[in-house]
């Protein structure tokens, strides 16, 4: 479809530098999408001998008058478009404004997307074309896979993919799960890939192996918060596992084990709290929660999350016994008042010292203790 | 679970250690140089940033073809950065910018990513904020509010969410950009607000932060969008604010900057997204205290109280019998809700922005080793401004010198934490649109 294109390498390197310079994910999230997948799209289509033939020299386009962009006499943020870019967009505007639903229009959108995969207008028109032309949606998935190989942190690619998969229905399930798995094998925290995967599970199914998949990813990288989030998604939403309450016992066990291996890992601490979402009294009263705090406190190392969990437990009515008092006392340095009986206040003071970046927060937490009690 | 406990680091650990060591090298160097050299190092390179920004307004290389559907964003990132620096563009440039943005305005309402492109909520937000930042009658009057209002209503979904564009994706960004624009233009009403709160609440995760869609991972950008939206529609009390606050303060790390998600890397742009969340929460302490005093109330409905009631509850009149004026919420949030507490390390964050995000040649960046760009320049500077005013109860009065890291000449203009436009420009727009 896109055999007419061939990139020139000098431009490629400058494009890559922009991509890198904007490679933060929320940049791509808040703005509507910014990445050209130019370089890698080309890699799959690459033919060293082939040169891109300009549209104006292609006979099939001879009847079309290109429409230049209405930038006005003195535009701000003017982009020094390459000749090819300008030409493709001028022809695109011609077919888009004329609402021409033709195969050549479809192949033109391919070229435009290859130049700028962030142009949502082009993608939108492409969907209209795919519908009008009753195009083969499996080859559309292939096209998307090629584009995504370049830079997949682009809103349009994923929105488009969701649209295609929705049209294909449950027959697309495995392919979508495999596709996201491939992306996640390269970037295990890819926000769009996870969102897509969650949509697939909810809309098309395929839950059977999902908990195991989360387990595999966590085994590879227990700090991967996206995998913890997915685990939470599965245990709370999977139609086959019985829900949060049914799984809580085994999940608490799993999580406590993860905490004990790396008490500095914030993810399982948050997950543990999440296991009791909407059921605070179970959280406060489950001895496993208090006991993991106590164990970590005894180790006297990496105990910020243990202390902050203990503080929250106390604020929610947990009654600590002498063992907790002793464990906290053991963390006091010489400048502390050893006799101060206010355990929650002591926890705040220790946190203020061992977690200085959040000192203001801990001071504030201490200041509102009396009010909460 | 992990038979080779701690023996080989995971990807997360390895990436984190690499960034930490780069950042610590910089801080180490800083700690070892004499005080006068330190203060040079902490200086905000105003002239160089201006040079970088003005250049972008007048010329962008062919590499920017990939941003061809984001040109109102480029306008906003650049113009807002210039405004934060206390500068403005000349009359000719101003006229050109108004004219260009008008060419991005769709005849049926809203702004596209460039002339002739479909209207899109994100570029609409960027265009409106850019025009407010330019200010003046001509700029503000160029916005077709009636058509824009129709566009917003076309994007509105029964579920409470908004679509980004015709047949586009639905997420928390779309809610924020729609509500922000409607609020600032004085066209926000019950119909637009319908069910938006339900949608945002469904995106708050077990971690405490807010995700882009229900089920996704808590993320700084979406958390800012979600929280700001809830404040603007007077429903902030429906969020679990103590958990939200606890989540966001833990996003500031040893590197002194913020990360976007749990166990991800620090990044300068989250100085605004996460820093903005804390800045907003600092003004909501009364509501947070109330939620903390009755910790389980989150499991019940909290529809009753509004920030706005709580905010003024020091005063007497908190009866909720009269209808809320949604279009004044953004104004009153600044004027009436003072920051009572200081909940994050604003000096440390300024240190990260000035020492790690600032490029010597001008412009700001994600982290050492990354390249500058307009997006990070805008959000690093926005975050820096929030830090400088974060000790001030109200942003109208200049902060104390101790709140500003480096020379006092680093002080930027204050920005409105709900819309992220410089406050003076916001006041002008508020006055202009409240008369319409
Ligand atoms: Zn960033």
Tab-separated table of C-alpha atoms and ligand atoms in Angstrom, chain A residues 24-27, chain B residues 267-270 366 375-376, ligand 1:
chain	number	residue	atom	x	y	z
A	24	UNK	CA	7.491	11.374	27.680
A	25	UNK	CA	4.263	9.513	27.774
A	26	UNK	CA	1.984	12.166	29.126
A	27	UNK	CA	3.201	14.538	26.498
B	267	UNK	CA	10.277	13.750	34.799
B	268	UNK	CA	10.251	17.556	34.785
B	269	UNK	CA	6.795	17.921	33.254
B	270	UNK	CA	5.219	16.286	36.317
B	366	UNK	CA	12.314	15.867	31.107
B	375	UNK	CA	6.104	20.915	26.068
B	376	UNK	CA	8.634	20.370	28.858
C	1	LIG	ZN1	7.633	14.664	30.598
